[in-house]
Amino acid sequence: MGNRPAGRDGWAQPTHGRTRAIRLGPRSVIALALITAIGVAAFGWPLLADSASGLAHSQDAPYLFAALLPLLLAVVVATIADAGLDAKAIAMLGVLAAAGAALRPLGAGTAGIEPMFFLMVLSGRVLGPGFGFVLGAVSMFASALLTGGVGPWMPFQMLAMGWVSMGAGLLPGPDRLRGRRELAMLAGYGAVASVLYGTVMNLQGWPYIGTLVSGVAFVPGDPVPENLARFIAYCLATSLGWDLPRALVTVVATLTVGPTVLKALRRATRRAAFDAPVAFKDA
């Protein structure tokens, strides 16, 4: 049954190996690296654009990136799926993405209460970085359709949530770390990821808000340290009141219902037997 070899009595014996819903091949790793590099450029290019190039003053950039990112995300998801997203993995992806999309509106955007983050973190931890990236992106897409939050920011949200869930799949000790230590690590990661998600999404929109006071406004072509100082002041003045509650909700949910969710996810992956070879025999 998956990675559980049969014992002398013919029943599957438990092992401590990790079952992954998606095994990342070389093409998938390259695709993830490319979309990450392009995503970093999409979020941060205004800070690095030379004032003489004209790019720093462009107002078309967010729409160009918003048009480009969905195509790139589709290519990455297709590449990962081609590497081993079978029917069982698609079914689990659909269930978890629907659950994540349903959890996000529960807080109705109030004070940053978004309980979907803890589910994305735990799912990425159990099912691996490849599945985590696809799950984060698909969940955010489904959530945008559900809440009517479709706009130029949506591809950036999909990419950022993909990073959150993928990062959880890259955390150390997937095969041996269990119990309170694992929960503490996941809670800490969830808190940091929740704040970083809000910070990154601020970076996506901040350079194009022209009505801000000079102390927090983006100045095209200014040195990076000066713009970063304004950006930090902008985050402290605007979004920190949403980012910290989001982090707190993620920590509390991870520590309280995390053990049950982790156990359910691991049981589901064992029963799905993603690693079991498919073989056909004559009747």
PDB file of C-alpha atoms in Angstrom:
ATOM      1  CA  MET A   1       0.000   0.000   0.000  1.00  0.00           C
ATOM      2  CA  GLY A   2       2.021   2.953  -1.272  1.00  0.00           C
ATOM      3  CA  ASN A   3       5.348   2.998   0.556  1.00  0.00           C
ATOM      4  CA  ARG A   4       4.234   0.433   3.144  1.00  0.00           C
ATOM      5  CA  PRO A   5       5.805  -2.944   2.312  1.00  0.00           C
ATOM      6  CA  ALA A   6       3.948  -6.157   3.020  1.00  0.00           C
ATOM      7  CA  GLY A   7       5.008  -8.115   6.106  1.00  0.00           C
ATOM      8  CA  ARG A   8       5.059 -11.870   6.694  1.00  0.00           C
ATOM      9  CA  ASP A   9       1.351 -11.956   7.335  1.00  0.00           C
ATOM     10  CA  GLY A  10       0.653 -10.217   4.020  1.00  0.00           C
ATOM     11  CA  TRP A  11      -0.567  -6.965   5.602  1.00  0.00           C
ATOM     12  CA  ALA A  12       1.076  -3.647   4.896  1.00  0.00           C
ATOM     13  CA  GLN A  13       3.528  -2.600   7.589  1.00  0.00           C
ATOM     14  CA  PRO A  14       3.942   1.045   8.555  1.00  0.00           C
ATOM     15  CA  THR A  15       7.088   2.878   7.581  1.00  0.00           C
ATOM     16  CA  HIS A  16       8.333   6.377   8.195  1.00  0.00           C
ATOM     17  CA  GLY A  17       9.027   7.305   4.579  1.00  0.00           C
ATOM     18  CA  ARG A  18       7.299  10.286   3.120  1.00  0.00           C
ATOM     19  CA  THR A  19       4.591   9.909   0.503  1.00  0.00           C
ATOM     20  CA  ARG A  20       4.463  12.700  -2.031  1.00  0.00           C
ATOM     21  CA  ALA A  21       1.428  13.345  -4.189  1.00  0.00           C
ATOM     22  CA  ILE A  22       3.733  14.791  -6.866  1.00  0.00           C
ATOM     23  CA  ARG A  23       7.317  13.760  -7.474  1.00  0.00           C
ATOM     24  CA  LEU A  24       9.148  16.729  -8.904  1.00  0.00           C
ATOM     25  CA  GLY A  25      11.266  15.907 -11.924  1.00  0.00           C
ATOM     26  CA  PRO A  26      13.979  18.075 -13.490  1.00  0.00           C
ATOM     27  CA  ARG A  27      11.502  19.869 -15.771  1.00  0.00           C
ATOM     28  CA  SER A  28       9.205  20.684 -12.862  1.00  0.00           C
ATOM     29  CA  VAL A  29      12.075  22.013 -10.743  1.00  0.00           C
ATOM     30  CA  ILE A  30      13.252  24.213 -13.634  1.00  0.00           C
ATOM     31  CA  ALA A  31       9.695  25.475 -14.205  1.00  0.00           C
ATOM     32  CA  LEU A  32       9.288  26.337 -10.509  1.00  0.00           C
ATOM     33  CA  ALA A  33      12.655  28.104 -10.463  1.00  0.00           C
ATOM     34  CA  LEU A  34      11.740  30.138 -13.546  1.00  0.00           C
ATOM     35  CA  ILE A  35       8.309  31.197 -12.285  1.00  0.00           C
ATOM     36  CA  THR A  36       9.896  32.138  -8.952  1.00  0.00           C
ATOM     37  CA  ALA A  37      12.528  34.274 -10.665  1.00  0.00           C
ATOM     38  CA  ILE A  38       9.916  35.934 -12.887  1.00  0.00           C
ATOM     39  CA  GLY A  39       7.655  36.439  -9.875  1.00  0.00           C
ATOM     40  CA  VAL A  40      10.435  38.175  -7.950  1.00  0.00           C
ATOM     41  CA  ALA A  41      10.944  40.451 -10.937  1.00  0.00           C
ATOM     42  CA  ALA A  42       7.192  41.086 -11.230  1.00  0.00           C
ATOM     43  CA  PHE A  43       6.944  42.101  -7.579  1.00  0.00           C
ATOM     44  CA  GLY A  44      10.180  44.010  -7.193  1.00  0.00           C
ATOM     45  CA  TRP A  45      11.177  45.491 -10.533  1.00  0.00           C
ATOM     46  CA  PRO A  46      10.042  49.081  -9.773  1.00  0.00           C
ATOM     47  CA  LEU A  47      12.662  49.295  -7.018  1.00  0.00           C
ATOM     48  CA  LEU A  48      15.440  48.290  -9.401  1.00  0.00           C
ATOM     49  CA  ALA A  49      14.376  50.116 -12.557  1.00  0.00           C
ATOM     50  CA  ASP A  50      16.709  52.924 -13.575  1.00  0.00           C
ATOM     51  CA  SER A  51      15.009  56.316 -13.700  1.00  0.00           C
ATOM     52  CA  ALA A  52      16.447  56.985 -17.168  1.00  0.00           C
ATOM     53  CA  SER A  53      14.952  53.803 -18.614  1.00  0.00           C
ATOM     54  CA  GLY A  54      11.366  55.010 -18.392  1.00  0.00           C
ATOM     55  CA  LEU A  55      10.328  51.720 -16.802  1.00  0.00           C
ATOM     56  CA  ALA A  56      10.203  53.188 -13.328  1.00  0.00           C
ATOM     57  CA  HIS A  57       7.497  55.602 -14.462  1.00  0.00           C
ATOM     58  CA  SER A  58       5.464  53.070 -16.439  1.00  0.00           C
ATOM     59  CA  GLN A  59       1.861  52.525 -15.348  1.00  0.00           C
ATOM     60  CA  ASP A  60       1.341  49.634 -17.764  1.00  0.00           C
ATOM     61  CA  ALA A  61       3.677  47.245 -15.959  1.00  0.00           C
ATOM     62  CA  PRO A  62       1.166  45.825 -13.419  1.00  0.00           C
ATOM     63  CA  TYR A  63      -1.267  45.013 -16.218  1.00  0.00           C
ATOM     64  CA  LEU A  64       1.460  43.453 -18.359  1.00  0.00           C
ATOM     65  CA  PHE A  65       2.580  41.256 -15.485  1.00  0.00           C
ATOM     66  CA  ALA A  66      -1.043  40.471 -14.606  1.00  0.00           C
ATOM     67  CA  ALA A  67      -1.527  39.227 -18.171  1.00  0.00           C
ATOM     68  CA  LEU A  68       1.762  37.320 -18.264  1.00  0.00           C
ATOM     69  CA  LEU A  69       1.689  35.583 -14.871  1.00  0.00           C
ATOM     70  CA  PRO A  70      -1.480  33.493 -15.477  1.00  0.00           C
ATOM     71  CA  LEU A  71       0.061  32.064 -18.640  1.00  0.00           C
ATOM     72  CA  LEU A  72       3.292  31.262 -16.829  1.00  0.00           C
ATOM     73  CA  LEU A  73       1.409  29.748 -13.881  1.00  0.00           C
ATOM     74  CA  ALA A  74      -0.583  27.585 -16.309  1.00  0.00           C
ATOM     75  CA  VAL A  75       2.646  26.369 -17.908  1.00  0.00           C
ATOM     76  CA  VAL A  76       4.178  25.529 -14.522  1.00  0.00           C
ATOM     77  CA  VAL A  77       1.059  23.701 -13.316  1.00  0.00           C
ATOM     78  CA  ALA A  78       0.887  21.778 -16.589  1.00  0.00           C
ATOM     79  CA  THR A  79       4.571  20.851 -16.303  1.00  0.00           C
ATOM     80  CA  ILE A  80       4.151  19.634 -12.736  1.00  0.00           C
ATOM     81  CA  ALA A  81       0.977  17.742 -13.645  1.00  0.00           C
ATOM     82  CA  ASP A  82       2.736  16.082 -16.568  1.00  0.00           C
ATOM     83  CA  ALA A  83       5.419  14.878 -14.165  1.00  0.00           C
ATOM     84  CA  GLY A  84       2.976  12.811 -12.143  1.00  0.00           C
ATOM     85  CA  LEU A  85      -0.337  14.394 -11.178  1.00  0.00           C
ATOM     86  CA  ASP A  86      -2.576  11.342 -11.435  1.00  0.00           C
ATOM     87  CA  ALA A  87      -6.298  10.993 -10.813  1.00  0.00           C
ATOM     88  CA  LYS A  88      -5.848  10.465  -7.062  1.00  0.00           C
ATOM     89  CA  ALA A  89      -3.694  13.568  -6.722  1.00  0.00           C
ATOM     90  CA  ILE A  90      -6.177  15.604  -8.788  1.00  0.00           C
ATOM     91  CA  ALA A  91      -9.009  14.446  -6.525  1.00  0.00           C
ATOM     92  CA  MET A  92      -7.105  15.441  -3.395  1.00  0.00           C
ATOM     93  CA  LEU A  93      -6.131  18.740  -5.003  1.00  0.00           C
ATOM     94  CA  GLY A  94      -9.784  19.470  -5.753  1.00  0.00           C
ATOM     95  CA  VAL A  95     -10.893  18.710  -2.200  1.00  0.00           C
ATOM     96  CA  LEU A  96      -8.173  20.758  -0.519  1.00  0.00           C
ATOM     97  CA  ALA A  97      -8.501  23.670  -2.961  1.00  0.00           C
ATOM     98  CA  ALA A  98     -12.253  23.779  -2.358  1.00  0.00           C
ATOM     99  CA  ALA A  99     -11.673  23.701   1.408  1.00  0.00           C
ATOM    100  CA  GLY A 100      -9.100  26.500   1.169  1.00  0.00           C
ATOM    101  CA  ALA A 101     -11.376  28.618  -1.027  1.00  0.00           C
ATOM    102  CA  ALA A 102     -14.237  28.103   1.437  1.00  0.00           C
ATOM    103  CA  LEU A 103     -12.093  29.025   4.450  1.00  0.00           C
ATOM    104  CA  ARG A 104     -10.815  32.312   3.076  1.00  0.00           C
ATOM    105  CA  PRO A 105     -14.122  34.252   3.126  1.00  0.00           C
ATOM    106  CA  LEU A 106     -14.918  33.207   6.725  1.00  0.00           C
ATOM    107  CA  GLY A 107     -13.197  36.271   8.092  1.00  0.00           C
ATOM    108  CA  ALA A 108     -14.723  38.417   5.331  1.00  0.00           C
ATOM    109  CA  GLY A 109     -11.392  40.247   5.156  1.00  0.00           C
ATOM    110  CA  THR A 110     -11.925  41.599   8.684  1.00  0.00           C
ATOM    111  CA  ALA A 111      -8.614  42.548  10.316  1.00  0.00           C
ATOM    112  CA  GLY A 112      -6.737  40.034   8.168  1.00  0.00           C
ATOM    113  CA  ILE A 113      -8.539  36.986   9.563  1.00  0.00           C
ATOM    114  CA  GLU A 114      -7.851  34.395   6.848  1.00  0.00           C
ATOM    115  CA  PRO A 115      -7.963  30.823   8.194  1.00  0.00           C
ATOM    116  CA  MET A 116      -7.002  29.298   4.846  1.00  0.00           C
ATOM    117  CA  PHE A 117      -3.306  29.941   5.542  1.00  0.00           C
ATOM    118  CA  PHE A 118      -2.951  27.193   8.128  1.00  0.00           C
ATOM    119  CA  LEU A 119      -4.494  24.633   5.746  1.00  0.00           C
ATOM    120  CA  MET A 120      -2.109  25.656   2.949  1.00  0.00           C
ATOM    121  CA  VAL A 121       0.862  25.296   5.297  1.00  0.00           C
ATOM    122  CA  LEU A 122      -0.169  21.889   6.647  1.00  0.00           C
ATOM    123  CA  SER A 123      -1.039  20.556   3.179  1.00  0.00           C
ATOM    124  CA  GLY A 124       2.286  21.668   1.766  1.00  0.00           C
ATOM    125  CA  ARG A 125       4.063  20.037   4.692  1.00  0.00           C
ATOM    126  CA  VAL A 126       2.414  16.665   4.182  1.00  0.00           C
ATOM    127  CA  LEU A 127       2.124  16.528   0.391  1.00  0.00           C
ATOM    128  CA  GLY A 128       5.362  18.193  -0.629  1.00  0.00           C
ATOM    129  CA  PRO A 129       6.480  21.392  -2.370  1.00  0.00           C
ATOM    130  CA  GLY A 130       5.220  20.528  -5.868  1.00  0.00           C
ATOM    131  CA  PHE A 131       1.713  19.742  -4.711  1.00  0.00           C
ATOM    132  CA  GLY A 132       1.889  22.687  -2.332  1.00  0.00           C
ATOM    133  CA  PHE A 133       2.648  25.196  -5.078  1.00  0.00           C
ATOM    134  CA  VAL A 134      -0.184  23.934  -7.276  1.00  0.00           C
ATOM    135  CA  LEU A 135      -2.584  23.837  -4.321  1.00  0.00           C
ATOM    136  CA  GLY A 136      -1.758  27.390  -3.216  1.00  0.00           C
ATOM    137  CA  ALA A 137      -2.222  28.817  -6.703  1.00  0.00           C
ATOM    138  CA  VAL A 138      -5.421  26.896  -7.451  1.00  0.00           C
ATOM    139  CA  SER A 139      -6.929  27.666  -4.025  1.00  0.00           C
ATOM    140  CA  MET A 140      -6.361  31.379  -4.448  1.00  0.00           C
ATOM    141  CA  PHE A 141      -7.830  31.269  -7.950  1.00  0.00           C
ATOM    142  CA  ALA A 142     -10.933  29.439  -6.699  1.00  0.00           C
ATOM    143  CA  SER A 143     -11.224  31.841  -3.771  1.00  0.00           C
ATOM    144  CA  ALA A 144     -11.082  34.850  -6.110  1.00  0.00           C
ATOM    145  CA  LEU A 145     -13.908  33.411  -8.188  1.00  0.00           C
ATOM    146  CA  LEU A 146     -15.916  32.649  -5.057  1.00  0.00           C
ATOM    147  CA  THR A 147     -15.518  36.097  -3.503  1.00  0.00           C
ATOM    148  CA  GLY A 148     -15.513  38.164  -6.679  1.00  0.00           C
ATOM    149  CA  GLY A 149     -11.911  39.192  -6.065  1.00  0.00           C
ATOM    150  CA  VAL A 150     -10.819  38.936  -9.697  1.00  0.00           C
ATOM    151  CA  GLY A 151      -8.523  41.693 -10.867  1.00  0.00           C
ATOM    152  CA  PRO A 152      -4.934  42.493 -11.844  1.00  0.00           C
ATOM    153  CA  TRP A 153      -3.823  41.494  -8.339  1.00  0.00           C
ATOM    154  CA  MET A 154      -5.166  37.929  -8.586  1.00  0.00           C
ATOM    155  CA  PRO A 155      -2.170  36.359 -10.434  1.00  0.00           C
ATOM    156  CA  PHE A 156       0.144  37.899  -7.842  1.00  0.00           C
ATOM    157  CA  GLN A 157      -1.975  36.420  -5.050  1.00  0.00           C
ATOM    158  CA  MET A 158      -1.872  33.017  -6.735  1.00  0.00           C
ATOM    159  CA  LEU A 159       1.900  33.132  -7.027  1.00  0.00           C
ATOM    160  CA  ALA A 160       2.412  34.370  -3.466  1.00  0.00           C
ATOM    161  CA  MET A 161       0.131  31.686  -2.008  1.00  0.00           C
ATOM    162  CA  GLY A 162       1.910  29.073  -4.120  1.00  0.00           C
ATOM    163  CA  TRP A 163       5.172  30.176  -2.513  1.00  0.00           C
ATOM    164  CA  VAL A 164       3.628  29.943   0.974  1.00  0.00           C
ATOM    165  CA  SER A 165       2.480  26.360   0.514  1.00  0.00           C
ATOM    166  CA  MET A 166       5.604  25.310  -1.402  1.00  0.00           C
ATOM    167  CA  GLY A 167       7.798  26.699   1.360  1.00  0.00           C
ATOM    168  CA  ALA A 168       6.003  24.521   3.901  1.00  0.00           C
ATOM    169  CA  GLY A 169       6.854  21.497   1.762  1.00  0.00           C
ATOM    170  CA  LEU A 170      10.539  22.451   1.870  1.00  0.00           C
ATOM    171  CA  LEU A 171      10.740  22.622   5.669  1.00  0.00           C
ATOM    172  CA  PRO A 172      13.235  20.208   7.277  1.00  0.00           C
ATOM    173  CA  GLY A 173      12.473  16.850   8.874  1.00  0.00           C
ATOM    174  CA  PRO A 174       9.486  15.692   6.781  1.00  0.00           C
ATOM    175  CA  ASP A 175      10.158  12.020   7.580  1.00  0.00           C
ATOM    176  CA  ARG A 176      11.190  12.149  11.222  1.00  0.00           C
ATOM    177  CA  LEU A 177       9.964  15.364  12.884  1.00  0.00           C
ATOM    178  CA  ARG A 178       6.626  14.835  14.616  1.00  0.00           C
ATOM    179  CA  GLY A 179       4.659  15.991  17.633  1.00  0.00           C
ATOM    180  CA  ARG A 180       5.098  19.303  19.399  1.00  0.00           C
ATOM    181  CA  ARG A 181       8.360  20.179  17.666  1.00  0.00           C
ATOM    182  CA  GLU A 182       6.767  19.847  14.256  1.00  0.00           C
ATOM    183  CA  LEU A 183       3.733  21.883  15.320  1.00  0.00           C
ATOM    184  CA  ALA A 184       5.965  24.612  16.744  1.00  0.00           C
ATOM    185  CA  MET A 185       7.947  24.735  13.496  1.00  0.00           C
ATOM    186  CA  LEU A 186       4.796  24.887  11.362  1.00  0.00           C
ATOM    187  CA  ALA A 187       3.234  27.540  13.590  1.00  0.00           C
ATOM    188  CA  GLY A 188       6.386  29.654  13.383  1.00  0.00           C
ATOM    189  CA  TYR A 189       6.608  29.225   9.635  1.00  0.00           C
ATOM    190  CA  GLY A 190       2.910  30.020   9.244  1.00  0.00           C
ATOM    191  CA  ALA A 191       3.302  33.245  11.222  1.00  0.00           C
ATOM    192  CA  VAL A 192       6.286  34.406   9.181  1.00  0.00           C
ATOM    193  CA  ALA A 193       4.692  33.361   5.886  1.00  0.00           C
ATOM    194  CA  SER A 194       1.458  35.185   6.751  1.00  0.00           C
ATOM    195  CA  VAL A 195       3.295  38.446   7.364  1.00  0.00           C
ATOM    196  CA  LEU A 196       5.540  38.023   4.310  1.00  0.00           C
ATOM    197  CA  TYR A 197       2.518  37.318   2.119  1.00  0.00           C
ATOM    198  CA  GLY A 198       0.973  40.642   3.114  1.00  0.00           C
ATOM    199  CA  THR A 199       4.295  42.429   2.659  1.00  0.00           C
ATOM    200  CA  VAL A 200       4.850  40.985  -0.812  1.00  0.00           C
ATOM    201  CA  MET A 201       1.316  41.873  -1.873  1.00  0.00           C
ATOM    202  CA  ASN A 202       1.915  45.422  -0.627  1.00  0.00           C
ATOM    203  CA  LEU A 203       4.958  45.597  -2.873  1.00  0.00           C
ATOM    204  CA  GLN A 204       2.779  44.646  -5.832  1.00  0.00           C
ATOM    205  CA  GLY A 205       0.479  47.650  -5.474  1.00  0.00           C
ATOM    206  CA  TRP A 206       2.412  50.263  -3.515  1.00  0.00           C
ATOM    207  CA  PRO A 207       4.480  51.728  -6.412  1.00  0.00           C
ATOM    208  CA  TYR A 208       1.305  52.601  -8.340  1.00  0.00           C
ATOM    209  CA  ILE A 209      -0.586  54.484  -5.611  1.00  0.00           C
ATOM    210  CA  GLY A 210      -0.127  58.129  -6.453  1.00  0.00           C
ATOM    211  CA  THR A 211      -2.154  59.630  -3.602  1.00  0.00           C
ATOM    212  CA  LEU A 212       0.152  58.735  -0.700  1.00  0.00           C
ATOM    213  CA  VAL A 213       1.944  61.285   1.444  1.00  0.00           C
ATOM    214  CA  SER A 214       5.610  61.770   0.605  1.00  0.00           C
ATOM    215  CA  GLY A 215       6.878  59.883   3.643  1.00  0.00           C
ATOM    216  CA  VAL A 216       5.451  56.568   2.456  1.00  0.00           C
ATOM    217  CA  ALA A 217       5.082  57.056  -1.306  1.00  0.00           C
ATOM    218  CA  PHE A 218       7.195  55.333  -3.951  1.00  0.00           C
ATOM    219  CA  VAL A 219       9.539  57.721  -5.768  1.00  0.00           C
ATOM    220  CA  PRO A 220      10.541  56.364  -9.191  1.00  0.00           C
ATOM    221  CA  GLY A 221      14.286  56.303  -9.708  1.00  0.00           C
ATOM    222  CA  ASP A 222      15.216  57.013  -6.086  1.00  0.00           C
ATOM    223  CA  PRO A 223      17.921  54.854  -4.471  1.00  0.00           C
ATOM    224  CA  VAL A 224      16.697  51.449  -3.302  1.00  0.00           C
ATOM    225  CA  PRO A 225      17.419  52.079   0.434  1.00  0.00           C
ATOM    226  CA  GLU A 226      15.299  55.238   0.414  1.00  0.00           C
ATOM    227  CA  ASN A 227      12.375  53.578  -1.336  1.00  0.00           C
ATOM    228  CA  LEU A 228      12.656  50.575   0.975  1.00  0.00           C
ATOM    229  CA  ALA A 229      12.492  52.873   3.990  1.00  0.00           C
ATOM    230  CA  ARG A 230       9.309  54.418   2.592  1.00  0.00           C
ATOM    231  CA  PHE A 231       7.921  50.963   1.853  1.00  0.00           C
ATOM    232  CA  ILE A 232       8.527  49.790   5.423  1.00  0.00           C
ATOM    233  CA  ALA A 233       6.804  52.920   6.716  1.00  0.00           C
ATOM    234  CA  TYR A 234       3.917  52.228   4.337  1.00  0.00           C
ATOM    235  CA  CYS A 235       3.548  48.645   5.624  1.00  0.00           C
ATOM    236  CA  LEU A 236       3.656  49.756   9.253  1.00  0.00           C
ATOM    237  CA  ALA A 237       1.053  52.440   8.619  1.00  0.00           C
ATOM    238  CA  THR A 238      -1.359  50.397   6.526  1.00  0.00           C
ATOM    239  CA  SER A 239      -1.211  46.596   6.460  1.00  0.00           C
ATOM    240  CA  LEU A 240       0.438  45.537   9.714  1.00  0.00           C
ATOM    241  CA  GLY A 241      -2.955  45.595  11.401  1.00  0.00           C
ATOM    242  CA  TRP A 242      -4.049  42.900   8.928  1.00  0.00           C
ATOM    243  CA  ASP A 243      -0.810  40.918   8.713  1.00  0.00           C
ATOM    244  CA  LEU A 244      -0.375  40.333  12.443  1.00  0.00           C
ATOM    245  CA  PRO A 245      -3.939  39.039  13.039  1.00  0.00           C
ATOM    246  CA  ARG A 246      -3.503  36.762  10.016  1.00  0.00           C
ATOM    247  CA  ALA A 247      -0.322  35.409  11.566  1.00  0.00           C
ATOM    248  CA  LEU A 248      -2.026  34.991  14.964  1.00  0.00           C
ATOM    249  CA  VAL A 249      -4.977  33.102  13.445  1.00  0.00           C
ATOM    250  CA  THR A 250      -2.564  30.835  11.572  1.00  0.00           C
ATOM    251  CA  VAL A 251      -0.592  30.066  14.740  1.00  0.00           C
ATOM    252  CA  VAL A 252      -3.682  29.383  16.844  1.00  0.00           C
ATOM    253  CA  ALA A 253      -5.274  27.168  14.183  1.00  0.00           C
ATOM    254  CA  THR A 254      -2.034  25.237  13.675  1.00  0.00           C
ATOM    255  CA  LEU A 255      -1.543  24.578  17.386  1.00  0.00           C
ATOM    256  CA  THR A 256      -5.176  23.673  18.107  1.00  0.00           C
ATOM    257  CA  VAL A 257      -6.523  21.748  15.119  1.00  0.00           C
ATOM    258  CA  GLY A 258      -3.167  21.155  13.440  1.00  0.00           C
ATOM    259  CA  PRO A 259      -2.556  17.682  14.930  1.00  0.00           C
ATOM    260  CA  THR A 260      -5.949  16.451  13.731  1.00  0.00           C
ATOM    261  CA  VAL A 261      -5.508  17.922  10.250  1.00  0.00           C
ATOM    262  CA  LEU A 262      -1.976  16.541   9.906  1.00  0.00           C
ATOM    263  CA  LYS A 263      -3.141  13.098  10.958  1.00  0.00           C
ATOM    264  CA  ALA A 264      -6.037  13.194   8.492  1.00  0.00           C
ATOM    265  CA  LEU A 265      -3.818  14.368   5.638  1.00  0.00           C
ATOM    266  CA  ARG A 266      -1.195  11.698   6.308  1.00  0.00           C
ATOM    267  CA  ARG A 267      -3.837   8.991   6.569  1.00  0.00           C
ATOM    268  CA  ALA A 268      -5.349  10.136   3.278  1.00  0.00           C
ATOM    269  CA  THR A 269      -1.977  10.090   1.513  1.00  0.00           C
ATOM    270  CA  ARG A 270      -1.232   6.591   2.786  1.00  0.00           C
ATOM    271  CA  ARG A 271      -4.589   5.315   1.605  1.00  0.00           C
ATOM    272  CA  ALA A 272      -4.202   7.038  -1.739  1.00  0.00           C
ATOM    273  CA  ALA A 273      -0.892   5.180  -2.203  1.00  0.00           C
ATOM    274  CA  PHE A 274       0.592   7.773  -4.531  1.00  0.00           C
ATOM    275  CA  ASP A 275       3.886   5.877  -4.656  1.00  0.00           C
ATOM    276  CA  ALA A 276       2.340   2.517  -5.533  1.00  0.00           C
ATOM    277  CA  PRO A 277       3.353   1.325  -9.021  1.00  0.00           C
ATOM    278  CA  VAL A 278       0.481   0.689 -11.407  1.00  0.00           C
ATOM    279  CA  ALA A 279       0.499  -2.843 -12.776  1.00  0.00           C
ATOM    280  CA  PHE A 280      -2.106  -4.762 -14.755  1.00  0.00           C
ATOM    281  CA  LYS A 281      -2.407  -8.533 -14.504  1.00  0.00           C
ATOM    282  CA  ASP A 282      -4.459 -11.037 -16.415  1.00  0.00           C
ATOM    283  CA  ALA A 283      -7.569 -12.184 -14.599  1.00  0.00           C
TER     284      ALA A 283
END
